[in-house]
Amino acid sequence: MAKARALSGIQPTSGSFHLGNYLGAVRQWVELQESHDTYYCVVDLHALTAGIDPAKLHDATLASAAQLIALGIDPQKSTLFIQSHVPAHNQLGWIMECITGFGEASRMTQFKDKSAKNGSDRTVVGLFTYPMLQAADILLYQPQYVPVGEDQRQHIELTRDLAGRFNSTYKEIFTIPEGYILKAGAKIYDLQDPTAKMSKSASSTSGLIELLDTAAANTKKIKSATTDAGREVTFDGVNKPGISNLMTIHSAFSGASIADLENEFADKGYGDFKSSVADVVTSHLDPIRERTNELLQDKGELTRLLKVGSEKAALVADETVRQAYNAMGLIPRG
Ligand code: ATP
Ligand code: MG
């Protein structure tokens, strides 16, 4: 039997991924490659909605691909590619825009959050239509699963609605995908503001643990993470969001359960606990940073791998666009 397919993407909005990207998303991507037919892309067109500087975008795109490989995405097992190398994304993106209601798009909370931060004059239309391009990114490959963090739940719902709408209005073309969202670690919070998600495009990097940052810098950030009143290391997401976030991070790397951590640190304070978090985080990130830097030394090889990936991706994506165009009555060029 053919393997079920999974697809996901990450934006090159920063030179480095952060812990949320890894624990909420990429770690699952690596696991799924063993059991699924996996497609993973660096969604550079989405990063344009953040008004990113061209030189930064260029470097961040290559660094994103290198980090994915360093984290365990194997270009032999997965189809790894860059979104803008497959123009079918834009083609199906427009189709998705034409079947999405304006009100429906207006309800997307990520748009509301990001546009509220920027102000309406600095919010581009592309940020508004981003979820429709994302729906196209997914539906082009007919995946059964989309492994993402909790913050993407609403976008996956929209994608499912659009696929169903297209199928019932025109023709049964699209597989209706399911989000693949973990229970533990699916949402990592900012260390300085533990009520906001850790985000690449946050206005300050002081609350982000970046995978490519030095061990010393990350240790410092963990030690100065906002913690809560009290001194007990116990998990309480509502009253102790800061310490609970650090417990989630520790557990995700060390494999210790939350109960184990509560026992281990029962007689100790926040300071000892933070030192332990810094140790487990930095010991896991050191080899990833080194491997990423090695991969970035040979840009020719990295680009070659990405070209192979985009050629494989385009075969699937172009066929989906062909079917969708036909179903809508667009005349084939012949
Ligand atoms: P941006 O701020 O530019 O949107 P981001 O940090 O949200 O960047 P994305 O590229 O949008 O990262 O998302 C890549 C993947 O990482 C998605 O699957 C998303 O759900 C996941 N992700 C992002 N932030 C977190 C987080 N704080 N916790 C868990 N998963 C996350
Ligand atoms: Mg995001």
Short mmCIF file of C-alpha atoms and ligand atoms in Angstrom, two decimals:
data_model
loop_
_atom_site.label_atom_id
_atom_site.label_comp_id
_atom_site.label_asym_id
_atom_site.label_seq_id
_atom_site.Cartn_x
_atom_site.Cartn_y
_atom_site.Cartn_z
CA MET A 1 0.00 0.00 0.00
CA ALA A 2 1.23 3.51 -0.74
CA LYS A 3 2.40 5.48 2.27
CA ALA A 4 0.11 8.26 3.47
CA ARG A 5 1.43 11.68 2.56
CA ALA A 6 2.34 14.52 4.93
CA LEU A 7 3.29 18.08 4.05
CA SER A 8 4.38 21.15 5.97
CA GLY A 9 6.29 24.40 5.58
CA ILE A 10 8.27 26.97 7.52
CA GLN A 11 8.84 30.65 6.80
CA PRO A 12 12.34 32.08 6.36
CA THR A 13 11.36 35.14 8.41
CA SER A 14 14.49 34.91 10.51
CA GLY A 15 18.06 33.66 10.20
CA SER A 16 17.33 31.05 12.86
CA PHE A 17 14.45 28.83 13.87
CA HIS A 18 13.37 28.93 17.51
CA LEU A 19 12.44 26.23 19.98
CA GLY A 20 8.73 26.45 19.15
CA ASN A 21 9.41 25.70 15.50
CA TYR A 22 11.44 22.67 16.46
CA LEU A 23 9.32 21.25 19.29
CA GLY A 24 5.95 22.17 17.79
CA ALA A 25 6.67 21.22 14.20
CA VAL A 26 10.01 20.07 12.81
CA ARG A 27 10.55 17.29 15.34
CA GLN A 28 7.36 15.64 14.06
CA TRP A 29 8.45 16.18 10.48
CA VAL A 30 11.56 14.14 11.14
CA GLU A 31 9.57 11.28 12.69
CA LEU A 32 7.01 11.22 9.91
CA GLN A 33 9.61 10.71 7.22
CA GLU A 34 10.01 7.09 8.32
CA SER A 35 6.35 6.19 7.90
CA HIS A 36 5.00 8.74 5.42
CA ASP A 37 5.64 10.16 1.98
CA THR A 38 6.79 13.57 3.20
CA TYR A 39 6.96 16.99 1.50
CA TYR A 40 8.58 19.89 3.35
CA CYS A 41 9.09 23.40 2.05
CA VAL A 42 10.67 26.68 2.99
CA VAL A 43 7.82 29.09 2.27
CA ASP A 44 9.73 32.12 1.06
CA LEU A 45 6.72 33.74 -0.64
CA HIS A 46 4.99 33.91 2.74
CA ALA A 47 8.00 35.66 4.24
CA LEU A 48 7.45 38.54 1.78
CA THR A 49 4.35 39.48 3.80
CA ALA A 50 6.70 40.44 6.66
CA GLY A 51 8.49 43.06 4.50
CA ILE A 52 11.79 41.26 4.95
CA ASP A 53 14.99 42.79 3.60
CA PRO A 54 16.19 41.01 0.36
CA ALA A 55 19.68 40.09 1.60
CA LYS A 56 18.18 38.76 4.82
CA LEU A 57 15.55 36.75 2.98
CA HIS A 58 18.20 35.22 0.74
CA ASP A 59 20.35 34.14 3.67
CA ALA A 60 17.43 33.07 5.85
CA THR A 61 16.05 30.84 3.09
CA LEU A 62 19.31 28.92 2.74
CA ALA A 63 19.76 28.84 6.51
CA SER A 64 16.23 27.43 6.88
CA ALA A 65 16.95 24.61 4.45
CA ALA A 66 20.27 23.90 6.20
CA GLN A 67 18.57 23.84 9.61
CA LEU A 68 15.93 21.41 8.39
CA ILE A 69 18.64 19.04 7.21
CA ALA A 70 20.65 19.52 10.42
CA LEU A 71 17.53 18.73 12.45
CA GLY A 72 17.13 15.45 10.61
CA ILE A 73 15.15 16.05 7.41
CA ASP A 74 16.85 13.75 4.93
CA PRO A 75 16.54 14.97 1.31
CA GLN A 76 16.69 11.31 0.21
CA LYS A 77 13.63 10.45 2.27
CA SER A 78 11.65 13.68 2.03
CA THR A 79 10.93 16.02 -0.84
CA LEU A 80 12.58 19.19 0.47
CA PHE A 81 12.08 22.34 -1.61
CA ILE A 82 11.61 26.09 -1.76
CA GLN A 83 8.08 27.34 -2.35
CA SER A 84 8.96 29.98 -4.98
CA HIS A 85 10.65 27.30 -7.10
CA VAL A 86 7.24 25.77 -7.77
CA PRO A 87 5.00 28.40 -9.43
CA ALA A 88 1.94 26.16 -9.01
CA HIS A 89 1.71 27.57 -5.46
CA ASN A 90 0.76 30.99 -6.84
CA GLN A 91 -1.55 29.46 -9.43
CA LEU A 92 -3.60 27.49 -6.92
CA GLY A 93 -3.30 30.34 -4.41
CA TRP A 94 -5.37 32.56 -6.70
CA ILE A 95 -8.01 29.83 -7.09
CA MET A 96 -8.22 29.60 -3.29
CA GLU A 97 -8.65 33.38 -3.01
CA CYS A 98 -11.54 33.15 -5.45
CA ILE A 99 -13.44 30.64 -3.33
CA THR A 100 -12.80 32.27 0.08
CA GLY A 101 -15.30 34.70 1.56
CA PHE A 102 -14.02 38.07 2.70
CA GLY A 103 -15.66 37.60 6.10
CA GLU A 104 -14.17 34.15 6.42
CA ALA A 105 -10.68 35.51 5.76
CA SER A 106 -11.29 38.38 8.20
CA ARG A 107 -11.78 35.92 11.04
CA MET A 108 -8.20 34.58 10.92
CA THR A 109 -6.67 35.39 14.30
CA GLN A 110 -3.04 35.37 13.05
CA PHE A 111 -3.94 38.14 10.63
CA LYS A 112 -5.63 40.07 13.41
CA ASP A 113 -2.64 39.64 15.75
CA LYS A 114 0.05 40.44 13.22
CA SER A 115 -1.82 43.37 11.65
CA ALA A 116 -2.60 44.80 15.09
CA LYS A 117 1.13 44.80 15.84
CA ASN A 118 2.03 46.51 12.54
CA GLY A 119 -0.81 49.02 12.21
CA SER A 120 -3.00 49.08 9.08
CA ASP A 121 -0.65 51.24 6.97
CA ARG A 122 2.17 48.75 7.34
CA THR A 123 -0.03 45.69 6.89
CA VAL A 124 0.07 44.41 3.33
CA VAL A 125 -2.78 42.69 1.51
CA GLY A 126 -0.57 39.60 1.22
CA LEU A 127 -0.82 39.11 4.98
CA PHE A 128 -4.60 38.99 4.59
CA THR A 129 -4.50 36.47 1.74
CA TYR A 130 -1.69 34.42 3.30
CA PRO A 131 -4.01 31.64 4.60
CA MET A 132 -5.31 31.07 1.07
CA LEU A 133 -1.78 30.71 -0.29
CA GLN A 134 -1.12 28.37 2.61
CA ALA A 135 -4.20 26.32 1.69
CA ALA A 136 -2.78 26.05 -1.82
CA ASP A 137 0.65 25.03 -0.46
CA ILE A 138 -1.05 22.13 1.25
CA LEU A 139 -3.74 21.06 -1.22
CA LEU A 140 -1.36 20.95 -4.20
CA TYR A 141 0.26 17.83 -2.75
CA GLN A 142 -2.94 16.01 -1.67
CA PRO A 143 -1.55 15.18 1.79
CA GLN A 144 -3.53 13.32 4.44
CA TYR A 145 -1.61 15.02 7.27
CA VAL A 146 -0.20 18.46 7.99
CA PRO A 147 2.16 18.43 10.99
CA VAL A 148 2.08 21.94 12.53
CA GLY A 149 2.11 23.73 15.87
CA GLU A 150 -1.05 24.67 17.72
CA ASP A 151 -0.99 28.23 16.32
CA GLN A 152 -1.82 26.87 12.84
CA ARG A 153 -5.03 25.07 13.85
CA GLN A 154 -7.36 27.72 12.42
CA HIS A 155 -5.50 27.84 9.09
CA ILE A 156 -5.78 24.07 8.74
CA GLU A 157 -9.52 24.32 9.40
CA LEU A 158 -9.80 26.92 6.63
CA THR A 159 -7.82 24.67 4.29
CA ARG A 160 -10.22 21.81 5.00
CA ASP A 161 -13.23 24.06 4.37
CA LEU A 162 -11.81 25.30 1.08
CA ALA A 163 -10.96 21.80 -0.12
CA GLY A 164 -14.47 20.59 0.71
CA ARG A 165 -16.02 23.63 -0.96
CA PHE A 166 -14.03 23.16 -4.15
CA ASN A 167 -14.83 19.44 -4.23
CA SER A 168 -18.56 20.00 -3.85
CA THR A 169 -18.79 23.02 -6.17
CA TYR A 170 -16.57 21.81 -9.03
CA LYS A 171 -15.18 18.32 -8.82
CA GLU A 172 -13.76 15.94 -6.19
CA ILE A 173 -10.11 16.80 -6.66
CA PHE A 174 -8.68 17.54 -3.26
CA THR A 175 -7.83 15.25 -0.38
CA ILE A 176 -9.19 16.82 2.83
CA PRO A 177 -6.10 17.03 5.05
CA GLU A 178 -5.94 16.67 8.80
CA GLY A 179 -3.80 18.75 11.13
CA TYR A 180 -1.26 16.69 13.03
CA ILE A 181 -0.83 18.66 16.22
CA LEU A 182 0.92 17.31 19.30
CA LYS A 183 -0.61 17.55 22.75
CA ALA A 184 2.66 18.25 24.59
CA GLY A 185 5.01 20.92 23.29
CA ALA A 186 2.66 22.07 20.53
CA LYS A 187 2.88 25.62 21.78
CA ILE A 188 6.04 27.10 23.22
CA TYR A 189 5.73 30.56 24.74
CA ASP A 190 7.98 33.60 24.68
CA LEU A 191 10.38 33.55 27.65
CA GLN A 192 9.82 37.23 28.41
CA ASP A 193 6.07 37.20 27.80
CA PRO A 194 4.87 33.68 28.56
CA THR A 195 1.33 34.50 27.45
CA ALA A 196 2.46 35.07 23.82
CA LYS A 197 3.72 32.30 21.56
CA MET A 198 7.42 32.23 20.73
CA SER A 199 7.54 33.77 17.24
CA LYS A 200 10.28 34.42 14.67
CA SER A 201 8.77 37.78 13.85
CA ALA A 202 8.45 38.91 17.49
CA SER A 203 9.45 42.56 17.97
CA SER A 204 12.27 41.56 20.31
CA THR A 205 14.41 38.42 20.32
CA SER A 206 14.95 38.53 24.09
CA GLY A 207 12.26 35.91 24.69
CA LEU A 208 13.30 33.56 21.86
CA ILE A 209 15.61 30.59 22.12
CA GLU A 210 17.13 30.54 18.66
CA LEU A 211 18.61 27.27 17.46
CA LEU A 212 21.64 28.97 15.93
CA ASP A 213 22.42 31.26 18.84
CA THR A 214 25.43 30.50 21.06
CA ALA A 215 25.07 28.35 24.15
CA ALA A 216 26.13 31.33 26.28
CA ALA A 217 23.44 33.61 24.81
CA ASN A 218 20.73 31.00 25.21
CA THR A 219 21.77 30.22 28.77
CA LYS A 220 21.54 33.90 29.61
CA LYS A 221 18.05 34.14 28.12
CA ILE A 222 16.83 31.08 30.00
CA LYS A 223 18.24 32.40 33.27
CA SER A 224 16.50 35.73 32.78
CA ALA A 225 13.17 34.19 31.67
CA THR A 226 10.16 35.73 33.37
CA THR A 227 9.03 33.48 36.18
CA ASP A 228 6.10 33.69 38.45
CA ALA A 229 5.36 34.51 42.07
CA GLY A 230 6.22 31.68 44.44
CA ARG A 231 9.26 29.45 44.30
CA GLU A 232 7.92 25.97 43.67
CA VAL A 233 8.71 24.18 40.44
CA THR A 234 5.16 22.98 39.71
CA PHE A 235 3.17 22.97 36.49
CA ASP A 236 0.24 25.38 36.34
CA GLY A 237 -0.28 26.89 32.89
CA VAL A 238 -2.75 29.50 34.15
CA ASN A 239 -1.12 30.81 37.32
CA LYS A 240 2.51 29.94 36.54
CA PRO A 241 2.86 30.30 32.74
CA GLY A 242 6.58 31.15 32.90
CA ILE A 243 7.76 28.16 34.91
CA SER A 244 5.29 25.85 33.13
CA ASN A 245 6.72 26.87 29.75
CA LEU A 246 10.24 26.07 30.97
CA MET A 247 9.00 22.71 32.27
CA THR A 248 7.51 21.90 28.86
CA ILE A 249 10.83 22.76 27.21
CA HIS A 250 12.85 20.71 29.70
CA SER A 251 10.55 17.71 29.35
CA ALA A 252 10.59 17.86 25.54
CA PHE A 253 14.39 17.64 25.47
CA SER A 254 15.21 15.51 28.51
CA GLY A 255 12.33 13.06 28.15
CA ALA A 256 11.56 13.50 31.89
CA SER A 257 7.82 13.74 32.58
CA ILE A 258 6.37 16.84 34.24
CA ALA A 259 5.81 14.77 37.41
CA ASP A 260 9.48 13.65 37.35
CA LEU A 261 10.56 17.28 37.15
CA GLU A 262 8.27 18.31 39.99
CA ASN A 263 9.82 15.58 42.15
CA GLU A 264 13.38 16.27 41.13
CA PHE A 265 13.10 19.98 41.92
CA ALA A 266 10.77 19.69 44.93
CA ASP A 267 13.41 21.00 47.35
CA LYS A 268 15.10 23.35 44.96
CA GLY A 269 14.23 26.80 43.64
CA TYR A 270 13.75 28.43 40.26
CA GLY A 271 17.49 29.14 39.93
CA ASP A 272 18.52 25.49 40.03
CA PHE A 273 15.72 24.55 37.70
CA LYS A 274 16.67 27.21 35.16
CA SER A 275 20.28 26.00 35.18
CA SER A 276 19.06 22.51 34.39
CA VAL A 277 16.84 23.80 31.55
CA ALA A 278 19.82 25.70 30.11
CA ASP A 279 21.95 22.54 30.24
CA VAL A 280 19.49 20.28 28.44
CA VAL A 281 18.66 22.90 25.82
CA THR A 282 22.22 23.88 24.98
CA SER A 283 23.54 20.32 24.90
CA HIS A 284 20.88 19.46 22.30
CA LEU A 285 21.35 22.60 20.24
CA ASP A 286 25.17 22.64 20.05
CA PRO A 287 25.47 19.84 17.45
CA ILE A 288 22.55 21.22 15.42
CA ARG A 289 24.19 24.63 15.17
CA GLU A 290 27.51 23.08 14.15
CA ARG A 291 25.90 20.89 11.48
CA THR A 292 23.94 23.85 10.09
CA ASN A 293 27.11 25.91 9.78
CA GLU A 294 28.85 23.06 7.98
CA LEU A 295 26.01 22.73 5.49
CA LEU A 296 26.08 26.46 4.85
CA GLN A 297 29.74 26.26 3.86
CA ASP A 298 28.77 24.38 0.69
CA LYS A 299 25.97 26.45 -0.81
CA GLY A 300 26.40 24.76 -4.20
CA GLU A 301 25.47 21.37 -2.76
CA LEU A 302 22.58 22.81 -0.75
CA THR A 303 21.17 24.52 -3.84
CA ARG A 304 21.54 21.31 -5.83
CA LEU A 305 19.57 19.34 -3.24
CA LEU A 306 16.82 21.95 -3.29
CA LYS A 307 16.63 21.86 -7.08
CA VAL A 308 16.10 18.10 -7.05
CA GLY A 309 13.37 18.58 -4.42
CA SER A 310 11.55 21.30 -6.36
CA GLU A 311 11.56 19.22 -9.53
CA LYS A 312 9.91 16.34 -7.69
CA ALA A 313 7.44 18.68 -6.02
CA ALA A 314 6.51 20.39 -9.30
CA LEU A 315 5.48 17.08 -10.88
CA VAL A 316 2.77 16.61 -8.25
CA ALA A 317 1.81 20.27 -7.96
CA ASP A 318 1.44 20.91 -11.71
CA GLU A 319 -0.90 17.96 -12.08
CA THR A 320 -3.14 19.27 -9.29
CA VAL A 321 -3.31 22.71 -10.92
CA ARG A 322 -4.16 21.14 -14.26
CA GLN A 323 -7.07 19.26 -12.71
CA ALA A 324 -8.32 22.30 -10.79
CA TYR A 325 -8.17 24.57 -13.87
CA ASN A 326 -10.07 22.00 -15.92
CA ALA A 327 -12.72 21.57 -13.26
CA MET A 328 -13.30 25.34 -13.18
CA GLY A 329 -13.68 25.65 -16.95
CA LEU A 330 -10.36 27.29 -17.79
CA ILE A 331 -9.32 26.23 -21.29
CA PRO A 332 -6.14 24.15 -21.50
CA ARG A 333 -3.47 25.75 -23.70
CA GLY A 334 -3.60 22.62 -25.86
P1 ATP B 1 6.45 34.06 12.11
O1 ATP B 1 6.46 34.84 13.40
O2 ATP B 1 7.26 34.70 11.02
O3 ATP B 1 5.06 33.67 11.68
P2 ATP B 1 6.80 31.53 13.37
O4 ATP B 1 7.75 31.47 14.49
O5 ATP B 1 5.34 31.60 13.69
O6 ATP B 1 7.25 32.72 12.44
P3 ATP B 1 6.31 29.82 11.10
O7 ATP B 1 7.31 29.72 10.02
O8 ATP B 1 5.12 30.69 10.89
O9 ATP B 1 7.08 30.27 12.43
O10 ATP B 1 5.80 28.37 11.50
C1 ATP B 1 6.55 27.18 11.26
C2 ATP B 1 6.00 26.07 12.14
O11 ATP B 1 6.37 26.32 13.51
C3 ATP B 1 4.47 25.97 12.12
O12 ATP B 1 4.11 24.61 12.08
C4 ATP B 1 4.05 26.57 13.43
O13 ATP B 1 2.85 26.02 13.92
C5 ATP B 1 5.22 26.19 14.32
N1 ATP B 1 5.36 27.13 15.43
C6 ATP B 1 5.62 28.45 15.34
N2 ATP B 1 5.70 29.00 16.55
C7 ATP B 1 5.47 28.01 17.45
C8 ATP B 1 5.43 27.95 18.87
N3 ATP B 1 5.65 29.03 19.61
N4 ATP B 1 5.19 26.76 19.46
C9 ATP B 1 4.99 25.64 18.71
N5 ATP B 1 5.01 25.62 17.36
C10 ATP B 1 5.25 26.79 16.73
MG MG B 2 3.97 31.90 12.10
#
